Coordinates of C-alpha atoms in Angstrom, one line a residue:
M1 CA 102.8 113.0 80.3
T2 CA 105.4 110.4 80.1
A3 CA 105.7 106.9 81.1
H4 CA 103.8 104.9 83.7
P5 CA 104.0 104.1 86.5
P6 CA 103.1 106.0 88.2
V7 CA 100.5 106.7 85.7
A8 CA 100.2 110.3 84.7
A9 CA 97.1 110.8 86.7
H10 CA 98.9 109.8 89.8
R11 CA 101.9 111.8 89.1
A12 CA 102.6 115.2 88.7
R13 CA 101.9 115.4 85.7
G14 CA 104.0 115.7 83.0
R15 CA 102.2 114.3 80.0
S16 CA 103.2 114.7 76.4
R17 CA 100.5 116.5 74.6
G18 CA 100.6 117.2 70.9
A19 CA 97.6 119.4 70.9
V20 CA 95.3 121.1 73.4
T21 CA 91.6 120.4 73.2
S22 CA 89.6 123.4 72.1
L23 CA 87.5 124.8 74.9
T24 CA 84.9 125.7 72.4
A25 CA 84.8 122.1 71.2
V26 CA 84.5 120.9 74.8
S27 CA 81.7 123.3 75.6
V28 CA 79.7 122.2 72.5
L29 CA 80.1 118.5 73.2
I30 CA 79.2 118.8 76.9
A31 CA 76.4 121.3 76.6
G32 CA 74.9 119.5 73.6
A33 CA 75.1 116.0 75.0
A34 CA 76.1 115.4 78.6
L35 CA 73.7 117.9 80.1
T36 CA 70.7 116.6 78.3
G37 CA 70.6 113.4 80.3
C38 CA 71.9 109.9 80.0
A39 CA 70.9 108.0 76.9
Q40 CA 72.6 104.8 78.0
Q41 CA 70.6 102.4 80.1
R42 CA 72.5 101.8 83.4
D43 CA 72.4 99.1 86.1
S44 CA 71.1 101.0 89.1
D45 CA 73.5 99.2 91.4
V46 CA 76.7 99.5 89.3
Y47 CA 78.8 102.6 89.1
T48 CA 81.8 103.3 86.9
V49 CA 85.0 105.2 87.6
M50 CA 87.1 106.1 84.7
N51 CA 90.8 106.7 85.5
S52 CA 94.3 106.3 84.1
S53 CA 95.4 103.5 86.4
T54 CA 96.7 101.4 83.5
D55 CA 99.7 100.2 85.5
E56 CA 99.0 96.8 87.1
T57 CA 99.8 97.9 90.6
Y58 CA 97.8 101.1 90.5
H59 CA 94.9 99.3 88.9
R60 CA 94.9 96.7 91.6
W61 CA 95.1 99.3 94.4
D62 CA 92.2 101.3 93.0
A63 CA 90.1 98.1 92.4
E64 CA 90.6 97.2 96.1
A65 CA 89.7 100.6 97.3
M66 CA 86.6 100.7 95.0
A67 CA 85.5 97.3 96.3
R68 CA 85.8 98.4 99.9
C69 CA 83.8 101.6 99.2
G70 CA 81.2 99.7 97.2
E71 CA 80.7 97.2 100.0
R72 CA 80.3 100.0 102.4
L73 CA 77.7 101.8 100.3
G74 CA 75.9 98.8 99.0
V75 CA 76.8 99.2 95.3
T76 CA 79.2 97.8 92.8
V77 CA 82.0 100.1 91.7
E78 CA 83.7 99.2 88.5
Q79 CA 87.0 100.7 87.2
Q80 CA 87.6 101.6 83.6
S81 CA 91.3 102.6 83.0
V82 CA 92.6 104.3 79.9
P83 CA 96.0 105.9 79.2
A84 CA 96.4 109.2 80.9
S85 CA 96.7 111.1 77.6
Q86 CA 93.3 109.7 76.6
V87 CA 91.2 110.5 79.6
M88 CA 90.0 113.9 78.3
T89 CA 89.3 112.7 74.8
K90 CA 87.6 109.6 76.0
A91 CA 85.4 111.6 78.3
L92 CA 84.4 114.0 75.5
R93 CA 83.5 111.0 73.2
M94 CA 81.4 109.6 76.0
A95 CA 79.7 112.9 76.6
S96 CA 78.7 113.1 72.9
S97 CA 77.1 109.7 73.1
K98 CA 75.5 110.5 76.5
S99 CA 77.4 107.6 78.1
L100 CA 79.6 109.4 80.6
P101 CA 80.8 107.3 83.6
D102 CA 79.6 108.2 87.0
I103 CA 83.0 109.4 88.2
V104 CA 86.0 110.6 86.1
Q105 CA 89.5 111.0 87.6
F106 CA 91.1 113.9 85.7
D107 CA 94.6 115.1 85.9
A108 CA 94.1 118.3 88.0
S109 CA 95.6 120.4 85.1
E110 CA 92.8 119.2 82.8
M111 CA 89.9 119.4 85.1
P112 CA 89.3 123.1 84.6
T113 CA 88.6 122.6 80.9
F114 CA 85.7 120.2 81.6
A115 CA 84.5 122.4 84.5
D116 CA 84.5 125.6 82.5
A117 CA 82.2 123.9 80.0
G118 CA 79.7 123.1 82.7
G119 CA 80.3 119.4 82.7
L120 CA 81.0 118.8 86.4
V121 CA 78.9 118.8 89.6
D122 CA 79.9 121.0 92.5
L123 CA 81.1 118.4 95.1
R124 CA 80.0 120.5 98.0
T125 CA 76.4 120.2 96.8
L126 CA 76.9 116.4 97.0
G127 CA 77.9 116.6 100.7
L128 CA 81.7 116.6 100.4
A129 CA 83.4 118.8 103.0
T130 CA 86.9 120.4 102.8
D131 CA 87.4 121.2 106.4
D132 CA 90.5 118.9 106.8
I133 CA 92.0 119.8 103.4
P134 CA 94.7 122.6 103.1
E135 CA 93.6 125.6 101.1
G136 CA 96.1 125.0 98.4
I137 CA 94.8 121.5 97.8
V138 CA 91.2 122.7 97.8
D139 CA 92.2 125.2 95.1
F140 CA 93.9 122.3 93.3
G141 CA 90.5 120.7 92.8
S142 CA 88.6 123.9 92.3
Y143 CA 87.7 126.1 89.3
E144 CA 86.6 129.7 89.8
G145 CA 86.0 129.0 93.5
T146 CA 83.8 125.9 93.0
Y147 CA 85.0 122.6 94.3
Y148 CA 84.8 120.1 91.5
G149 CA 87.6 117.6 92.2
A150 CA 88.5 115.7 95.3
A151 CA 92.2 114.7 95.5
R152 CA 93.1 111.5 97.4
S153 CA 96.8 112.3 97.3
V154 CA 99.0 115.0 95.8
N155 CA 102.7 115.1 94.8
T156 CA 105.3 117.5 93.8
L157 CA 109.0 117.5 92.9
A158 CA 112.1 117.2 95.1
L159 CA 115.8 116.9 94.8
F160 CA 116.8 113.2 94.9
Y161 CA 120.5 112.5 95.5
N162 CA 122.8 109.5 95.6
K163 CA 124.1 109.6 99.1
D164 CA 127.1 107.5 98.4
I165 CA 128.3 109.7 95.6
L166 CA 127.9 112.9 97.5
D167 CA 129.6 111.5 100.6
E168 CA 132.5 110.2 98.6
A169 CA 133.0 113.6 96.9
G170 CA 132.6 115.4 100.1
V171 CA 129.7 117.4 98.7
K172 CA 126.9 118.7 101.0
V173 CA 123.3 118.6 99.9
P174 CA 122.7 121.9 98.1
T175 CA 120.1 124.3 99.3
T176 CA 120.6 127.3 97.0
W177 CA 121.1 127.7 93.2
D178 CA 124.8 128.6 93.7
E179 CA 125.3 125.5 95.8
L180 CA 123.5 123.3 93.3
R181 CA 125.5 124.6 90.4
Q182 CA 128.8 124.1 92.2
A183 CA 127.8 120.7 93.5
A184 CA 126.6 119.6 90.0
K185 CA 130.0 120.7 88.6
R186 CA 132.0 118.7 91.2
L187 CA 129.9 115.6 90.8
T188 CA 130.1 115.6 87.0
E189 CA 132.8 113.0 86.1
G190 CA 133.3 110.7 83.1
N191 CA 129.9 109.4 82.0
R192 CA 128.2 110.7 85.1
Y193 CA 126.5 114.1 85.1
G194 CA 126.0 116.1 88.3
L195 CA 122.3 116.6 87.8
A196 CA 119.5 115.2 85.6
L197 CA 116.2 116.9 84.9
S198 CA 113.5 116.9 82.2
A199 CA 113.4 119.8 79.8
G200 CA 111.6 117.9 77.1
G201 CA 108.9 119.4 74.8
A202 CA 106.1 118.0 76.9
E203 CA 104.3 118.8 80.2
D204 CA 107.0 116.9 82.1
G205 CA 109.5 119.7 81.3
V206 CA 107.1 122.4 82.2
F207 CA 106.3 120.7 85.5
Q208 CA 110.0 120.6 86.3
F209 CA 110.6 124.2 85.3
T210 CA 107.9 125.6 87.6
P211 CA 109.9 125.3 90.9
F212 CA 112.7 127.3 89.3
M213 CA 110.3 129.9 87.8
W214 CA 108.1 130.3 90.9
S215 CA 110.9 130.2 93.5
N216 CA 112.6 133.0 91.5
G217 CA 109.5 135.2 91.6
G218 CA 108.3 134.4 88.1
D219 CA 104.7 134.0 87.0
E220 CA 102.9 132.1 84.3
T221 CA 101.0 135.2 83.4
D222 CA 104.2 137.0 82.4
L223 CA 106.5 134.5 80.7
D224 CA 109.1 137.0 79.5
S225 CA 109.6 138.7 82.8
P226 CA 113.2 139.0 84.2
Q227 CA 112.4 136.4 86.8
V228 CA 111.3 133.7 84.3
V229 CA 114.2 134.6 82.0
G230 CA 116.5 134.2 85.0
A231 CA 115.2 130.8 85.8
L232 CA 115.7 129.6 82.2
D233 CA 119.1 131.1 82.1
Y234 CA 119.9 129.1 85.2
W235 CA 119.0 125.9 83.3
K236 CA 121.2 127.1 80.4
A237 CA 124.1 127.7 82.8
L238 CA 123.9 124.1 84.1
L239 CA 123.9 122.8 80.5
Q240 CA 126.8 125.0 79.5
D241 CA 128.7 123.8 82.6
G242 CA 128.4 120.3 81.3
S243 CA 126.5 119.4 84.5
L244 CA 123.4 118.4 82.5
S245 CA 123.3 116.0 79.5
K246 CA 122.5 117.6 76.2
S247 CA 119.8 114.9 76.0
T248 CA 118.0 116.8 78.8
V249 CA 115.8 118.5 76.1
N250 CA 114.4 115.1 75.1
W251 CA 114.1 113.4 78.5
T252 CA 110.8 112.7 80.3
Q253 CA 110.8 112.3 84.0
A254 CA 110.9 108.5 83.6
D255 CA 114.1 108.9 81.5
V256 CA 115.6 111.1 84.2
N257 CA 114.9 108.3 86.8
D258 CA 116.5 105.7 84.5
Q259 CA 119.7 107.8 84.3
F260 CA 119.8 108.3 88.1
M261 CA 119.3 104.6 88.7
A262 CA 122.0 103.7 86.2
G263 CA 124.5 105.9 88.0
N264 CA 124.7 108.4 85.1
A265 CA 123.5 111.2 87.4
A266 CA 124.4 112.0 91.0
M267 CA 121.3 114.1 91.6
M268 CA 117.9 114.5 89.9
I269 CA 114.7 116.5 90.0
N270 CA 111.8 114.0 90.3
G271 CA 108.8 113.0 92.2
P272 CA 107.6 110.3 94.6
W273 CA 106.1 108.2 91.9
Q274 CA 109.7 107.0 91.2
V275 CA 110.2 105.6 94.7
E276 CA 108.8 102.2 94.0
T277 CA 111.2 101.8 91.1
L278 CA 114.1 103.3 93.0
N279 CA 113.6 100.8 95.8
T280 CA 114.1 97.8 93.5
K281 CA 117.8 98.7 93.3
K282 CA 119.0 97.7 96.8
S283 CA 122.5 99.0 96.2
L284 CA 121.2 102.5 95.5
H285 CA 121.2 104.7 98.6
W286 CA 119.1 107.7 97.8
E287 CA 117.7 110.5 99.9
I288 CA 115.6 113.6 99.1
A289 CA 115.7 117.3 99.9
Q290 CA 113.7 120.3 98.9
I291 CA 114.6 121.8 95.5
P292 CA 117.3 124.5 96.0
V293 CA 116.2 128.2 95.9
P294 CA 117.8 131.3 94.3
E295 CA 118.8 132.7 97.7
A296 CA 119.1 131.2 101.2
G297 CA 115.9 131.6 103.1
A298 CA 113.6 131.8 100.1
D299 CA 110.6 129.5 99.8
S300 CA 111.0 126.5 97.5
V301 CA 107.7 126.6 95.6
G302 CA 107.0 123.5 93.6
P303 CA 104.0 122.4 91.5
L304 CA 101.2 120.4 93.0
G305 CA 100.6 117.3 90.9
G306 CA 98.1 114.5 90.9
A307 CA 94.6 113.7 89.9
V308 CA 91.1 114.6 91.2
L309 CA 87.9 112.6 91.4
T310 CA 85.0 114.4 89.7
V311 CA 81.3 113.7 89.2
P312 CA 80.2 114.5 85.6
R313 CA 76.9 116.3 85.1
T314 CA 74.8 113.6 83.5
G315 CA 71.3 114.8 84.3
D316 CA 70.6 111.9 86.7
A317 CA 70.5 113.6 90.1
E318 CA 70.1 110.4 92.1
R319 CA 73.1 108.7 90.5
E320 CA 75.2 111.9 90.9
R321 CA 74.4 111.9 94.6
T322 CA 75.5 108.3 95.0
A323 CA 78.6 109.0 92.9
G324 CA 79.4 111.8 95.3
R325 CA 79.2 109.3 98.2
I326 CA 81.6 107.0 96.4
V327 CA 84.0 109.9 95.9
A328 CA 83.7 110.8 99.5
C329 CA 84.6 107.3 100.5
L330 CA 87.6 107.0 98.1
A331 CA 88.8 110.4 99.4
S332 CA 88.2 109.6 103.1
E333 CA 91.1 109.9 105.6
K334 CA 91.5 106.1 105.9
E335 CA 91.4 105.4 102.2
Q336 CA 93.8 108.3 101.5
L337 CA 96.4 107.0 103.9
T338 CA 96.2 103.5 102.4
Y339 CA 96.5 104.9 98.9
A340 CA 99.4 107.2 99.8
R341 CA 101.3 104.4 101.5
N342 CA 100.9 102.3 98.3
S343 CA 101.8 105.1 95.9
W344 CA 104.3 107.1 97.9
M345 CA 102.2 110.2 97.4
V346 CA 101.2 112.7 100.1
P347 CA 97.6 112.4 101.5
A348 CA 95.5 115.4 100.7
N349 CA 93.7 115.2 104.1
E350 CA 95.8 117.0 106.8
K351 CA 95.1 114.3 109.4
A352 CA 96.1 111.5 107.1
A353 CA 99.2 113.5 106.0
A354 CA 100.3 113.8 109.6
K355 CA 100.1 110.0 110.1
W356 CA 101.8 109.5 106.7
R357 CA 104.8 111.7 107.9
E358 CA 105.2 109.4 110.9
Q359 CA 105.0 106.2 108.8
V360 CA 107.3 107.4 105.9
P361 CA 109.9 109.6 107.6
E362 CA 112.3 109.2 104.6
L363 CA 109.9 111.4 102.5
D364 CA 109.4 114.1 105.1
A365 CA 111.1 116.7 102.9
L366 CA 108.5 115.9 100.3
A367 CA 105.7 116.8 102.7
D368 CA 107.4 120.1 103.4
Q369 CA 107.7 120.8 99.7
V370 CA 104.0 120.0 99.2
A371 CA 103.1 122.4 102.0
A372 CA 104.4 125.3 99.9
A373 CA 103.4 123.9 96.5
R374 CA 100.7 125.5 94.2
S375 CA 98.5 124.4 91.4
R376 CA 99.5 125.1 87.9
T377 CA 95.9 126.1 87.0
A378 CA 95.3 128.3 90.0
K379 CA 95.7 131.5 88.1
L380 CA 94.9 130.5 84.5
G381 CA 92.4 127.7 84.8
A382 CA 91.8 126.2 81.4
G383 CA 94.3 128.7 80.0
W384 CA 97.2 126.8 81.5
S385 CA 97.4 124.4 78.5
G386 CA 98.3 127.3 76.1
V387 CA 101.0 128.5 78.5
S388 CA 102.4 125.0 78.8
L389 CA 102.7 124.5 75.1
A390 CA 104.4 127.9 74.8
L391 CA 106.9 127.1 77.5
Q392 CA 107.7 123.7 76.0
S393 CA 108.7 125.4 72.7
A394 CA 110.8 128.0 74.6
F395 CA 112.8 125.2 76.4
Q396 CA 113.6 123.6 73.1
S397 CA 114.8 126.9 71.6
A398 CA 116.7 128.3 74.5
L399 CA 118.5 125.1 75.4
T400 CA 119.7 124.6 71.9
G401 CA 121.1 128.0 71.4
Q402 CA 118.6 130.8 71.3
S403 CA 118.7 133.4 74.1
S404 CA 116.2 132.8 77.0
E405 CA 114.9 136.3 76.6
T406 CA 114.0 135.8 72.9
A407 CA 112.6 132.3 73.5
L408 CA 110.4 133.5 76.3
Q409 CA 109.2 136.6 74.4
R410 CA 108.0 134.3 71.7
A411 CA 106.4 132.1 74.4
Q412 CA 104.5 135.0 75.9
Q413 CA 103.3 136.0 72.4
R414 CA 102.1 132.5 71.7
A415 CA 100.4 132.2 75.1
T416 CA 98.5 135.4 74.7
S417 CA 97.6 135.1 71.0
G418 CA 97.2 131.3 70.7
N419 CA 99.5 131.2 67.7

């Protein structure tokens, strides 16, 4: 997952992962350690939240929210931030030493692995309700129907465009794949590419591919289907047109934003975590739209991204109940709205999201995109990691010369065999 901020846990999640943690290894560590009780002596009034808010601003926002909730509940809530790529491994080490924190904020794509191993508490048993949360976002924090992770905010991808460049070229904001391809061609000039996106060999690239795959009717359970092949062929066509940089295969989402801000791309696929950085360049007049679809009238289906707050199963029922109250506070309507306004994410709570739309009208298209978005792990759960690695390899092969069909046949084989 890329550069921070926003930290991976707050973003969609593209994170660079060299290896996928073995589910068997997770199960052994959790079952053999975390579930047997807490060996570490804890202060009864101090609760710890482990997250990936290593960026100064996110760390400060989280600290302020935790202080407010702690005061409300009569406890002290301390934050322990580690790089996003280390949250899972750190949690496993702490499970093995029976020193798990009271709350862990996992990237939603990683949460099923810990849940599958029996390491998380059902939040509904701790009193957390989901009445005001859209079904897709409840699924985002669930594994096999059990609600383990409460999202404060969610995000997805959108089409960002340089309004001045499009106006000067007389190009309308594209809504279909054909329009996007033609617009990207017209806007490619000199050192400027029409479009920038991430197709790198990491989760960032997979995150960016899902809107094209899903909107074209493709599915992560059938990677070599005509629909998935067609989506990858579309990326290849943009590259062959010269509308994408050849460096696309190496770029993270942060790199894409850098290119857009530098004027080296007229449009980009990216997420709201870039807004704070975009707004530092006052001369850049950007706007957003939904990601174009294969045919007019089709739904633009993007990936839900973000993190969820979970309560690890430590064997101390009383602390778990209090941890649940802390999660409920952090994920309350009021705290969600504050967090979303700071981070430019979309509140998970429907009432908070409605207020957010009124307060941030420039991101209204993003809220529409979130409404149709889906979780990457909804169908595969902990099996998503293997599919992600297979797709990452397919991008590298197909965008450097191999046919999309051949690359995706190999990806399907890897995803189902694990090799």
